Short mmCIF file of C-alpha atoms and ligand atoms in Angstrom, two decimals:
data_model
loop_
_atom_site.label_atom_id
_atom_site.label_comp_id
_atom_site.label_asym_id
_atom_site.label_seq_id
_atom_site.Cartn_x
_atom_site.Cartn_y
_atom_site.Cartn_z
CA MET U 19 73.63 39.19 25.55
CA GLU U 20 76.49 40.34 28.08
CA GLU U 21 75.06 43.76 28.20
CA TYR U 22 71.85 41.85 29.45
CA ALA U 23 73.45 39.92 32.07
CA GLU U 24 75.26 42.98 33.47
CA ILE U 25 71.84 44.84 33.87
CA ILE U 26 70.60 41.85 35.96
CA LEU U 27 73.63 41.48 38.09
CA ARG U 28 73.41 45.18 38.67
CA LEU U 29 69.48 45.25 39.77
CA LEU U 30 70.58 42.27 41.85
CA GLU U 31 73.02 44.65 43.82
CA GLU U 32 70.37 46.59 44.96
CA LYS U 33 67.79 43.78 45.64
CA ALA U 34 67.84 40.44 47.07
CA SER U 35 65.64 38.94 44.45
CA ILE U 36 64.01 40.66 41.44
CA SER U 37 61.32 39.38 39.02
CA SER U 38 61.36 39.34 35.25
CA ASP U 39 58.59 42.33 35.18
CA GLU U 40 61.41 44.37 36.64
CA ILE U 41 64.16 43.58 33.89
CA PRO U 42 64.23 46.08 30.86
CA ILE U 43 65.28 43.47 28.60
CA PRO U 44 63.59 41.71 25.78
CA TYR U 45 61.74 38.85 27.02
CA SER U 46 62.91 36.63 24.13
CA CYS U 47 66.40 36.95 25.11
CA LEU U 48 65.83 36.38 29.01
CA HIS U 49 65.95 32.52 29.36
CA GLY U 50 69.17 32.58 27.32
CA VAL U 51 70.80 35.21 29.56
CA LEU U 52 69.37 33.45 32.89
CA LEU U 53 70.76 30.19 31.86
CA SER U 54 74.27 31.64 30.85
CA LEU U 55 74.27 33.35 34.45
CA GLU U 56 73.01 30.01 36.15
CA SER U 57 75.24 28.10 34.56
CA LYS U 58 78.19 30.25 36.10
CA ASN U 59 76.50 29.99 39.45
CA GLN U 60 76.14 33.76 39.54
CA ILE U 61 72.35 33.50 39.81
CA VAL U 62 69.64 31.17 40.61
CA PHE U 63 66.09 31.49 39.39
CA GLU U 64 62.71 29.80 39.42
CA ILE U 65 59.80 30.23 37.04
CA LYS U 66 56.26 30.95 38.34
CA GLU U 67 53.26 30.88 36.23
CA LYS U 68 51.29 34.16 36.28
CA HIS U 69 47.68 34.64 35.53
CA LYS U 70 46.88 38.18 34.06
CA LYS U 71 43.52 39.55 33.37
CA VAL U 72 43.47 41.28 30.03
CA LEU U 73 40.73 42.76 27.78
CA THR U 74 40.07 40.79 24.67
CA ASP U 75 39.91 42.97 21.41
CA GLU U 76 36.15 42.94 21.80
CA GLY U 77 36.66 44.53 25.34
CA LYS U 78 39.15 47.05 23.94
CA ASP U 79 36.29 48.28 21.45
CA LEU U 80 33.85 48.68 24.00
CA LEU U 81 35.91 50.35 26.46
CA GLU U 82 36.62 52.68 23.72
CA TYR U 83 33.16 53.18 22.24
CA GLY U 84 30.82 52.16 25.40
CA SER U 85 28.57 49.68 25.88
CA GLN U 86 25.77 48.83 23.45
CA GLU U 87 23.24 48.95 26.29
CA TYR U 88 24.72 52.45 27.29
CA ASN U 89 24.63 53.72 23.74
CA LEU U 90 21.09 52.24 23.19
CA PHE U 91 19.83 54.10 26.08
CA ASN U 92 21.51 57.31 24.89
CA SER U 93 19.77 56.84 21.51
CA ILE U 94 16.34 56.75 22.78
CA GLY U 95 14.45 59.91 22.55
CA ASP U 96 12.95 61.94 25.46
CA ASN U 97 9.49 60.74 24.24
CA GLY U 98 10.38 57.25 23.57
CA SER U 99 11.42 55.76 20.20
CA ASP U 100 10.22 53.28 17.70
CA ILE U 101 10.52 49.55 18.79
CA SER U 102 12.59 49.01 15.81
CA ILE U 103 15.74 50.99 17.65
CA LEU U 104 16.32 47.61 19.49
CA GLU U 105 17.40 45.95 16.47
CA LYS U 106 20.46 48.12 16.19
CA PHE U 107 21.69 47.13 19.54
CA PRO U 108 20.97 43.34 19.83
CA LEU U 109 23.42 42.76 22.54
CA GLY U 110 22.81 45.78 24.43
CA ALA U 111 18.86 45.53 24.57
CA ASN U 112 18.97 42.37 26.89
CA TYR U 113 21.30 44.33 29.34
CA ALA U 114 19.28 47.56 29.14
CA PHE U 115 16.15 45.50 30.12
CA LYS U 116 17.90 43.55 32.57
CA ASN U 117 19.48 46.77 34.21
CA LYS U 118 15.92 48.20 34.15
CA TRP U 119 17.26 51.24 32.10
CA ILE U 120 14.56 50.91 29.45
CA ARG U 121 10.87 49.75 29.16
CA ALA U 122 8.73 48.91 26.01
CA ASP U 123 5.25 48.62 24.72
CA LYS U 124 4.22 46.76 21.17
CA GLU U 125 5.31 50.12 19.18
CA LYS U 126 7.74 51.99 21.44
CA VAL U 127 10.77 51.72 23.84
CA TYR U 128 11.35 54.59 26.60
CA ARG U 129 14.03 55.38 29.22
CA ASN U 130 13.11 54.77 32.83
CA LYS U 131 15.59 57.45 34.02
CA GLU U 132 17.43 60.62 32.91
CA ALA U 133 20.94 59.26 32.98
CA VAL U 134 22.82 56.09 33.49
CA GLU U 135 26.45 55.30 34.03
CA ASP U 136 28.19 52.85 31.59
CA SER U 137 28.98 50.17 34.36
CA VAL U 138 30.91 47.80 32.08
CA VAL U 139 33.18 50.55 30.64
CA LYS U 140 34.02 51.47 34.27
CA GLN U 141 34.59 47.64 35.21
CA LEU U 142 37.02 47.29 31.95
CA GLY U 143 38.98 50.18 33.02
CA ALA U 144 39.69 48.66 36.32
CA LEU U 145 40.20 44.84 35.75
CA SER U 146 42.77 44.58 38.97
CA ILE U 147 39.82 45.25 41.36
CA LEU U 148 36.92 43.26 39.75
CA THR U 149 35.15 40.86 42.23
CA GLU U 150 35.42 37.08 40.63
CA LYS U 151 31.79 37.19 39.84
CA GLU U 152 32.40 40.51 38.01
CA PHE U 153 35.15 39.25 36.19
CA SER U 154 33.24 35.91 35.33
CA ASP U 155 30.33 37.95 33.76
CA LEU U 156 32.46 40.13 31.66
CA LYS U 157 34.09 36.75 30.55
CA LYS U 158 30.87 35.32 29.61
CA ARG U 159 30.55 38.40 27.29
CA LYS U 160 34.14 37.67 25.95
CA LEU U 161 35.30 41.03 27.00
CA VAL U 162 37.99 39.64 28.89
CA ASP U 163 40.17 36.97 29.30
CA GLN U 164 43.19 35.50 31.43
CA SER U 165 46.46 35.09 29.99
CA LYS U 166 49.05 32.77 31.44
CA THR U 167 52.58 34.05 31.61
CA ASN U 168 55.77 32.88 32.97
CA ILE U 169 57.71 35.06 35.53
CA TYR U 170 61.12 34.63 36.54
CA ILE U 171 62.28 35.19 40.08
CA ILE U 172 65.81 35.70 40.37
CA SER U 173 68.19 35.76 43.21
CA LYS U 174 72.02 35.86 43.62
CA GLY U 175 73.93 32.56 43.08
CA SER U 176 76.72 31.08 44.94
CA SER U 177 79.34 32.75 42.83
CA TYR U 178 77.34 35.91 42.25
CA GLY U 179 79.39 39.05 41.55
CA ILE U 180 79.84 41.70 38.76
CA ALA U 181 82.20 40.34 36.62
CA GLU U 182 84.59 42.44 35.13
CA SER U 183 82.85 43.95 31.92
CA CYS U 184 84.34 42.27 28.85
CA ASN U 185 83.55 42.41 25.51
CA VAL U 186 82.58 39.29 23.88
CA GLU U 187 82.07 40.02 20.34
CA LEU U 188 85.41 41.07 18.62
CA THR U 189 83.96 44.08 16.13
CA ALA U 190 86.20 45.82 13.61
CA GLU U 191 85.47 48.89 15.74
CA ILE U 192 87.27 47.30 18.71
CA VAL U 193 90.24 46.31 16.46
CA ALA U 194 90.67 49.41 14.69
CA ASN U 195 90.50 51.32 18.06
CA TYR U 196 91.95 48.54 20.49
CA GLN U 197 92.29 49.81 24.13
CA GLY U 198 93.38 46.79 25.93
CA GLN U 199 89.75 45.64 26.48
CA LYS U 200 89.30 42.08 27.91
CA PHE U 201 87.78 39.37 25.97
CA LYS U 202 85.70 36.58 27.39
CA LYS U 203 87.27 33.10 26.69
CA TYR U 204 85.74 30.98 23.80
CA ASN U 205 84.05 27.98 25.52
CA PHE U 206 84.58 25.23 22.73
CA ASN U 207 83.05 22.66 25.20
CA THR U 208 79.66 24.29 25.29
CA VAL U 209 76.71 22.33 23.57
CA GLY U 210 73.62 24.01 22.50
CA ASN U 211 70.30 23.47 24.33
CA ILE U 212 69.06 19.94 23.44
CA PRO U 213 65.80 20.49 21.67
CA ASN U 214 63.15 18.40 23.70
CA CYS U 215 61.69 17.81 20.56
CA GLY U 216 62.30 15.28 17.56
CA SER U 217 64.58 12.23 17.91
CA LEU U 218 66.12 9.91 15.15
CA HIS U 219 65.14 6.19 15.33
CA PRO U 220 67.80 4.14 16.88
CA LEU U 221 68.00 2.15 13.39
CA MET U 222 68.57 5.38 11.65
CA LYS U 223 71.50 5.98 14.23
CA ILE U 224 72.85 2.65 13.63
CA GLY U 225 72.53 3.02 9.76
CA GLU U 226 74.51 6.37 10.08
CA GLU U 227 77.14 4.48 11.99
CA PHE U 228 77.66 1.78 9.25
CA LYS U 229 77.62 4.61 6.78
CA LYS U 230 80.55 6.27 8.27
CA ILE U 231 82.37 3.04 8.57
CA PHE U 232 81.80 2.24 4.96
CA ILE U 233 82.74 5.94 3.60
CA GLU U 234 85.72 5.72 5.86
CA MET U 235 86.73 2.56 4.05
CA GLY U 236 86.45 4.15 0.63
CA PHE U 237 82.99 3.01 -0.38
CA ALA U 238 80.51 4.85 -2.30
CA GLU U 239 76.78 4.84 -1.47
CA MET U 240 74.29 3.12 -3.97
CA LYS U 241 71.03 4.55 -4.49
CA THR U 242 68.34 2.31 -3.22
CA ASN U 243 64.97 4.43 -3.70
CA ARG U 244 63.53 1.55 -5.56
CA TYR U 245 61.28 -0.68 -3.32
CA VAL U 246 59.34 -2.27 -6.19
CA GLU U 247 61.73 -4.24 -8.51
CA SER U 248 61.57 -6.70 -11.47
CA SER U 249 61.83 -10.15 -10.70
CA PHE U 250 64.74 -9.97 -13.52
CA TRP U 251 66.78 -7.59 -11.51
CA ASN U 252 66.13 -9.16 -8.08
CA PHE U 253 66.35 -12.80 -9.34
CA ASP U 254 67.45 -13.43 -13.11
CA SER U 255 70.14 -10.99 -13.37
CA LEU U 256 71.93 -12.77 -10.05
CA PHE U 257 71.63 -16.17 -11.86
CA GLN U 258 68.66 -17.29 -9.43
CA PRO U 259 66.60 -19.89 -11.09
CA GLN U 260 63.19 -19.18 -11.89
CA CYS U 261 62.12 -22.30 -9.97
CA HIS U 262 63.84 -21.35 -6.79
CA PRO U 263 61.79 -21.56 -3.78
CA ALA U 264 62.71 -17.93 -2.64
CA ARG U 265 60.73 -16.83 -5.92
CA ASP U 266 57.57 -18.45 -4.44
CA ALA U 267 54.75 -16.39 -3.20
CA HIS U 268 55.28 -17.77 0.22
CA ASP U 269 58.84 -15.66 0.35
CA THR U 270 58.17 -13.02 -1.90
CA PHE U 271 55.72 -10.22 -2.20
CA PHE U 272 54.35 -9.89 -5.84
CA LEU U 273 52.29 -6.80 -6.92
CA LYS U 274 49.32 -7.14 -8.39
CA ASN U 275 49.04 -3.80 -10.16
CA PRO U 276 51.22 -2.99 -12.00
CA GLU U 277 51.59 -7.02 -12.17
CA PHE U 278 54.48 -6.61 -15.02
CA ALA U 279 57.74 -4.21 -15.35
CA GLY U 280 57.55 -1.86 -18.35
CA SER U 281 59.70 -2.63 -21.46
CA PHE U 282 63.53 -3.71 -20.69
CA GLU U 283 66.05 -1.31 -21.88
CA ASP U 284 68.75 -3.78 -22.74
CA GLU U 285 67.13 -6.82 -24.84
CA GLU U 286 70.56 -8.26 -25.82
CA TYR U 287 71.64 -8.49 -21.99
CA LEU U 288 68.23 -10.06 -21.27
CA LYS U 289 68.75 -12.52 -24.13
CA ARG U 290 72.61 -13.35 -22.57
CA VAL U 291 70.77 -13.89 -18.91
CA GLN U 292 68.06 -16.30 -20.89
CA ASP U 293 70.74 -18.07 -22.46
CA VAL U 294 73.04 -18.55 -19.54
CA HIS U 295 69.94 -19.74 -17.23
CA GLU U 296 68.79 -22.35 -20.03
CA SER U 297 72.15 -23.43 -21.55
CA GLY U 298 74.77 -22.12 -19.23
CA GLY U 299 78.26 -20.50 -20.55
CA PHE U 300 81.11 -18.65 -18.75
CA GLY U 301 82.21 -22.16 -17.40
CA SER U 302 78.68 -23.16 -16.38
CA LYS U 303 76.06 -25.64 -17.76
CA GLY U 304 73.50 -23.22 -16.57
CA HIS U 305 70.03 -24.14 -15.00
CA GLN U 306 69.08 -26.59 -17.92
CA SER U 307 65.58 -25.38 -17.84
CA VAL U 308 63.12 -23.13 -20.04
CA TRP U 309 63.43 -19.44 -19.04
CA ASP U 310 60.11 -17.72 -19.02
CA ARG U 311 60.36 -13.83 -19.73
CA ARG U 312 57.07 -13.20 -18.10
CA GLU U 313 58.45 -14.62 -14.86
CA ALA U 314 61.28 -12.24 -15.06
CA MET U 315 59.26 -9.52 -15.81
CA LYS U 316 56.84 -9.87 -12.60
CA ASN U 317 57.00 -6.88 -10.10
CA ILE U 318 57.65 -7.64 -6.61
CA LEU U 319 58.93 -5.89 -3.26
CA ARG U 320 62.73 -6.37 -3.47
CA THR U 321 63.77 -9.28 -1.45
CA HIS U 322 67.33 -7.80 -0.98
CA THR U 323 69.65 -4.83 -2.06
CA THR U 324 71.65 -7.13 -4.03
CA SER U 325 69.01 -5.97 -6.96
CA VAL U 326 70.45 -2.75 -6.54
CA SER U 327 74.26 -4.05 -6.76
CA SER U 328 73.18 -5.90 -9.74
CA ARG U 329 72.20 -2.68 -11.67
CA TYR U 330 74.91 -0.74 -10.55
CA LEU U 331 77.53 -3.69 -11.82
CA LYS U 332 75.41 -3.98 -14.90
CA ASP U 333 76.11 0.02 -15.66
CA LEU U 334 79.62 -0.57 -14.60
CA ALA U 335 80.45 -3.39 -17.10
CA SER U 336 80.27 -1.43 -20.06
CA ASP U 337 83.02 0.92 -18.63
CA PHE U 338 84.77 -0.95 -16.11
CA ARG U 339 86.88 0.82 -13.26
CA PRO U 340 87.47 -0.81 -9.62
CA VAL U 341 84.87 0.24 -7.20
CA LYS U 342 83.67 -0.04 -3.52
CA LEU U 343 80.06 0.34 -3.34
CA PHE U 344 77.81 0.07 -0.29
CA SER U 345 73.87 0.15 0.55
CA ILE U 346 71.95 0.23 3.38
CA ASP U 347 67.67 0.11 2.82
CA LYS U 348 64.87 -1.51 3.38
CA VAL U 349 63.94 -5.09 1.82
CA PHE U 350 60.85 -7.40 2.27
CA ARG U 351 60.21 -10.73 2.62
CA ASN U 352 57.12 -12.59 2.78
CA GLU U 353 58.37 -14.83 5.40
CA SER U 354 56.46 -15.95 8.96
CA VAL U 355 57.34 -13.18 11.44
CA ASP U 356 58.43 -13.90 14.85
CA ALA U 357 60.34 -12.02 17.90
CA THR U 358 63.32 -11.38 15.80
CA HIS U 359 61.95 -11.13 12.22
CA LEU U 360 59.07 -9.20 10.43
CA ALA U 361 58.08 -8.85 6.99
CA GLU U 362 60.65 -6.19 6.33
CA PHE U 363 64.10 -5.40 7.37
CA HIS U 364 67.11 -3.13 6.34
CA GLN U 365 69.76 -4.90 4.63
CA VAL U 366 73.36 -3.52 4.68
CA GLU U 367 75.42 -4.81 1.92
CA GLY U 368 78.77 -3.92 0.67
CA LEU U 369 80.72 -4.70 -2.58
CA ILE U 370 84.16 -4.73 -4.18
CA ALA U 371 84.96 -5.07 -7.84
CA GLY U 372 88.07 -5.39 -9.40
CA GLU U 373 90.86 -7.59 -11.17
CA GLY U 374 91.68 -10.77 -9.59
CA ILE U 375 90.17 -9.93 -6.11
CA THR U 376 90.13 -13.23 -4.13
CA LEU U 377 88.07 -14.88 -1.26
CA GLY U 378 91.04 -13.90 1.16
CA ASP U 379 90.42 -10.43 0.12
CA LEU U 380 86.69 -10.63 1.11
CA MET U 381 87.70 -12.46 4.48
CA GLY U 382 90.18 -9.80 5.13
CA PHE U 383 87.66 -6.72 4.25
CA MET U 384 85.24 -8.04 6.45
CA GLY U 385 87.42 -8.73 9.18
CA THR U 386 88.14 -4.91 8.99
CA PHE U 387 84.53 -3.88 8.46
CA PHE U 388 83.33 -6.04 11.52
CA GLU U 389 86.04 -4.84 13.77
CA LYS U 390 84.90 -1.58 13.35
CA LEU U 391 81.82 -2.87 14.82
CA GLY U 392 83.60 -4.05 17.81
CA LEU U 393 83.63 -7.75 16.63
CA LYS U 394 87.17 -8.43 16.55
CA ASN U 395 87.14 -12.41 16.45
CA ILE U 396 85.17 -13.66 13.42
CA LYS U 397 85.17 -16.89 11.51
CA PHE U 398 83.58 -18.16 8.27
CA LYS U 399 81.27 -20.93 7.68
CA PRO U 400 80.82 -22.29 4.05
CA ALA U 401 77.21 -21.90 2.94
CA PHE U 402 75.23 -21.55 -0.33
CA ASN U 403 73.83 -18.36 -2.07
CA PRO U 404 72.13 -18.98 -5.62
CA TYR U 405 74.38 -15.92 -6.75
CA THR U 406 77.79 -16.40 -5.07
CA GLU U 407 80.26 -18.99 -4.95
CA PRO U 408 81.98 -19.91 -2.89
CA SER U 409 79.66 -18.14 -0.43
CA MET U 410 80.30 -17.84 3.38
CA GLU U 411 78.21 -17.28 6.54
CA VAL U 412 79.96 -15.13 8.84
CA PHE U 413 80.31 -15.47 12.60
CA GLY U 414 81.65 -13.14 15.53
CA TYR U 415 82.55 -13.63 19.12
CA HIS U 416 80.44 -10.92 20.77
CA GLU U 417 82.25 -9.99 24.19
CA GLY U 418 79.33 -8.65 25.87
CA LEU U 419 77.00 -11.66 25.08
CA LYS U 420 80.02 -14.19 25.49
CA LYS U 421 78.98 -16.16 22.59
CA TRP U 422 79.43 -16.52 18.86
CA ILE U 423 76.70 -15.03 16.90
CA GLU U 424 75.66 -14.96 13.28
CA ILE U 425 76.69 -11.59 11.79
CA GLY U 426 76.21 -11.93 8.15
CA ASN U 427 76.88 -13.65 4.67
CA SER U 428 79.12 -13.09 1.80
CA GLY U 429 80.49 -14.51 -1.30
CA ILE U 430 82.14 -14.09 -4.66
CA PHE U 431 79.37 -12.89 -7.34
CA ARG U 432 79.29 -15.93 -9.86
CA PRO U 433 80.50 -15.71 -13.40
CA GLU U 434 76.93 -16.57 -14.70
CA MET U 435 75.88 -13.37 -13.15
CA LEU U 436 78.77 -11.12 -14.32
CA GLY U 437 79.34 -12.74 -17.67
CA PRO U 438 76.35 -11.69 -19.32
CA MET U 439 76.81 -8.21 -17.85
CA GLY U 440 79.62 -7.92 -19.97
CA PHE U 441 82.56 -8.23 -17.30
CA ASP U 442 85.94 -9.78 -18.46
CA GLU U 443 86.63 -13.09 -16.66
CA SER U 444 89.66 -11.47 -14.89
CA VAL U 445 87.29 -9.12 -12.91
CA THR U 446 85.65 -10.63 -9.81
CA VAL U 447 83.30 -8.64 -7.26
CA ILE U 448 83.16 -9.94 -3.67
CA ALA U 449 80.18 -9.12 -1.46
CA TRP U 450 78.83 -9.21 1.99
CA GLY U 451 75.81 -8.36 3.84
CA LEU U 452 74.15 -7.95 7.04
CA SER U 453 70.93 -6.14 8.69
CA LEU U 454 70.59 -3.08 10.84
CA GLU U 455 67.76 -4.57 13.09
CA ARG U 456 70.10 -7.32 14.55
CA PRO U 457 72.89 -5.10 15.64
CA ALA U 458 70.32 -2.62 16.83
CA MET U 459 68.78 -4.97 19.03
CA ILE U 460 71.98 -6.43 20.60
CA LYS U 461 73.18 -2.75 20.99
CA TYR U 462 70.22 -1.89 22.91
CA GLY U 463 69.56 -5.03 24.70
CA LEU U 464 66.31 -5.79 23.06
CA ASN U 465 64.64 -9.45 22.77
CA ASN U 466 61.79 -8.54 20.64
CA ILE U 467 62.07 -6.71 17.40
CA ARG U 468 58.89 -4.92 18.14
CA ASP U 469 60.31 -2.90 20.90
CA LEU U 470 62.49 -1.57 17.96
CA VAL U 471 60.25 -0.90 15.28
CA GLY U 472 56.34 -0.92 14.58
CA HIS U 473 53.63 0.91 16.37
CA LYS U 474 54.08 -0.61 19.82
CA VAL U 475 57.44 0.75 20.41
CA ASP U 476 57.82 3.05 23.23
CA ILE U 477 58.39 6.71 22.51
CA ASN U 478 60.73 7.24 25.19
CA PHE U 479 62.86 4.57 23.97
CA ILE U 480 63.36 6.21 20.86
CA LYS U 481 64.07 9.54 22.45
CA LYS U 482 66.42 8.24 25.23
CA CYS U 483 68.53 6.20 22.74
CA LYS U 484 71.94 7.59 22.46
CA ILE U 485 73.87 7.57 19.28
CA ILE U 486 76.04 4.30 18.98
CA HIS U 487 79.41 4.61 18.30
CA PHE U 488 80.84 1.47 17.63
O1 FB9 V 11 72.91 -8.78 10.63
C1 FB9 V 11 72.96 -10.21 11.00
N1 FB9 V 11 73.61 -10.25 12.18
C2 FB9 V 11 74.43 -9.24 13.14
C3 FB9 V 11 74.96 -8.37 12.33
C4 FB9 V 11 75.94 -7.28 13.22
C5 FB9 V 11 75.92 -7.53 14.45
O2 FB9 V 11 76.64 -6.38 15.09
C6 FB9 V 11 77.18 -6.63 16.37
C7 FB9 V 11 76.49 -5.85 17.32
C8 FB9 V 11 77.76 -5.60 16.70
C9 FB9 V 11 75.23 -8.52 15.09
C10 FB9 V 11 74.32 -9.43 14.38
N2 FB9 V 11 72.53 -11.10 10.28
C11 FB9 V 11 72.27 -11.09 8.96
C12 FB9 V 11 72.72 -12.48 10.98
C13 FB9 V 11 71.45 -13.05 11.48
O3 FB9 V 11 71.01 -12.11 12.20
C14 FB9 V 11 70.59 -13.56 10.82
O4 FB9 V 11 69.61 -14.26 11.65
C15 FB9 V 11 69.39 -12.58 10.08
N3 FB9 V 11 69.91 -12.17 9.09
C16 FB9 V 11 68.94 -11.66 7.80
C17 FB9 V 11 68.33 -12.30 6.94
O5 FB9 V 11 67.23 -12.77 7.66
C18 FB9 V 11 66.04 -13.09 6.56
C19 FB9 V 11 70.63 -11.14 8.78
C20 FB9 V 11 70.22 -10.30 7.55
C21 FB9 V 11 70.81 -10.53 6.57
C22 FB9 V 11 71.43 -11.73 6.00
C23 FB9 V 11 72.45 -11.99 4.93
C24 FB9 V 11 72.66 -10.82 4.07
C25 FB9 V 11 71.90 -9.78 4.55
C26 FB9 V 11 71.15 -9.59 5.58
C27 FB9 V 11 73.28 -10.91 3.03
C28 FB9 V 11 73.78 -10.97 2.11
C29 FB9 V 11 74.97 -11.15 0.78
C30 FB9 V 11 75.43 -12.39 0.61
C31 FB9 V 11 76.47 -12.38 -0.36
C32 FB9 V 11 76.66 -11.12 -1.40
C33 FB9 V 11 75.85 -10.03 -0.96
C34 FB9 V 11 74.73 -9.96 -0.06
#
């Protein structure tokens, strides 16, 4: 690239301005070299669109082999030829008649002249001097076309000067035979050209920021690639009663086909879940109601990623070790939609499993987590969740909004959930959850969720959203 830059700078020594046609470097490198020189104010350049008259492939053939009308004319004998000869020159015949080069009766075709000039070949050989009409007629015959090319007009910039020649690329050859050459300093601050195409959705950007925070705090990500879940993992394994209103079709999307989940992998575990629902255990009296296996096997769109947490915890129980896990993915709720709620949103969930972890640890962890989101002042309010006890709603004071906002929910998973999985009672699991949409709407100053997600989103909004660094 440096040698190309030098060529351009040398050419500008002799002329006030040069065009790209004059520069003996590959066109594909030209833009990059010009941007580099312009960034140092050594040159300025403008781009002009150039229309160039070119031959099509058909035109090139005709230039080489002559027009059909010319070849037809020369194929006709001195006493004329059978009329069938016209079939060999379907295009040429029209033009030969039109030019009055030939005439015909019912049986034969005759030349009207001794000789003619192939005017089309002559025109194709001199495109630059054609009249508009001549060019247009040849274009109609698909013999010529106009190509658009950009040409660069380059002139000296305010800091124009032939830079001392310097080697940019340090090669083994130079090292072996170093003779004091100068090297251009690496510019570690330079950035690549921002491609004017493709942009991450702001939700994905926020999700990546949350992921970074979790990973910073030592959490591992759970696999969440299961939108369709059984009611068992989404509700029953969490000790959520089968009569709970959240399990109603007004709140949950049930699948028609396949309506039910397949065979269950751990029937003994399933029996323990049934028992804890019906008659309690692990210090609980249970829900004291009949538990229906069919209800548990109904397929739904998961209503929270806590179903994923439940699956991971069940696997962990048989070979326990302390873990910190998180998940960020889509969940679905069949609820009335409004300016801030749609039937789907992205849930963020963190959980910590260990011996003797307390509510205080949960409050402390959330304090650290939300502080990384810029919410330094948080408070907790007792709440109820079917699968955690105690549970807390979490609020944070938002300095920008100058008010307290709800920022999530949390709690300690119940023994009725962990016991049937096989955890020792010394193990406690704390967890908390929030969404992506709410922080995204606050961060980007949106009041309607349809400005963030959905078919009405302004694509320019997506493109201009900068990555949020909390
Ligand atoms: O995200 C929410 N609010 C929020 C979060 C971060 C934030 O960051 C600031 C800009 C820097 C701002 C706001 N919320 C949770 C609270 C509300 O928005 C609420 O109205 C909407 N909630 C969703 C559910 O609504 C149907 C947000 C979503 C939510 C709520 C609870 C959980 C997950 C998502 C949970 C949980 C949980 C509890 C215990 C154990 C495991 C998981």
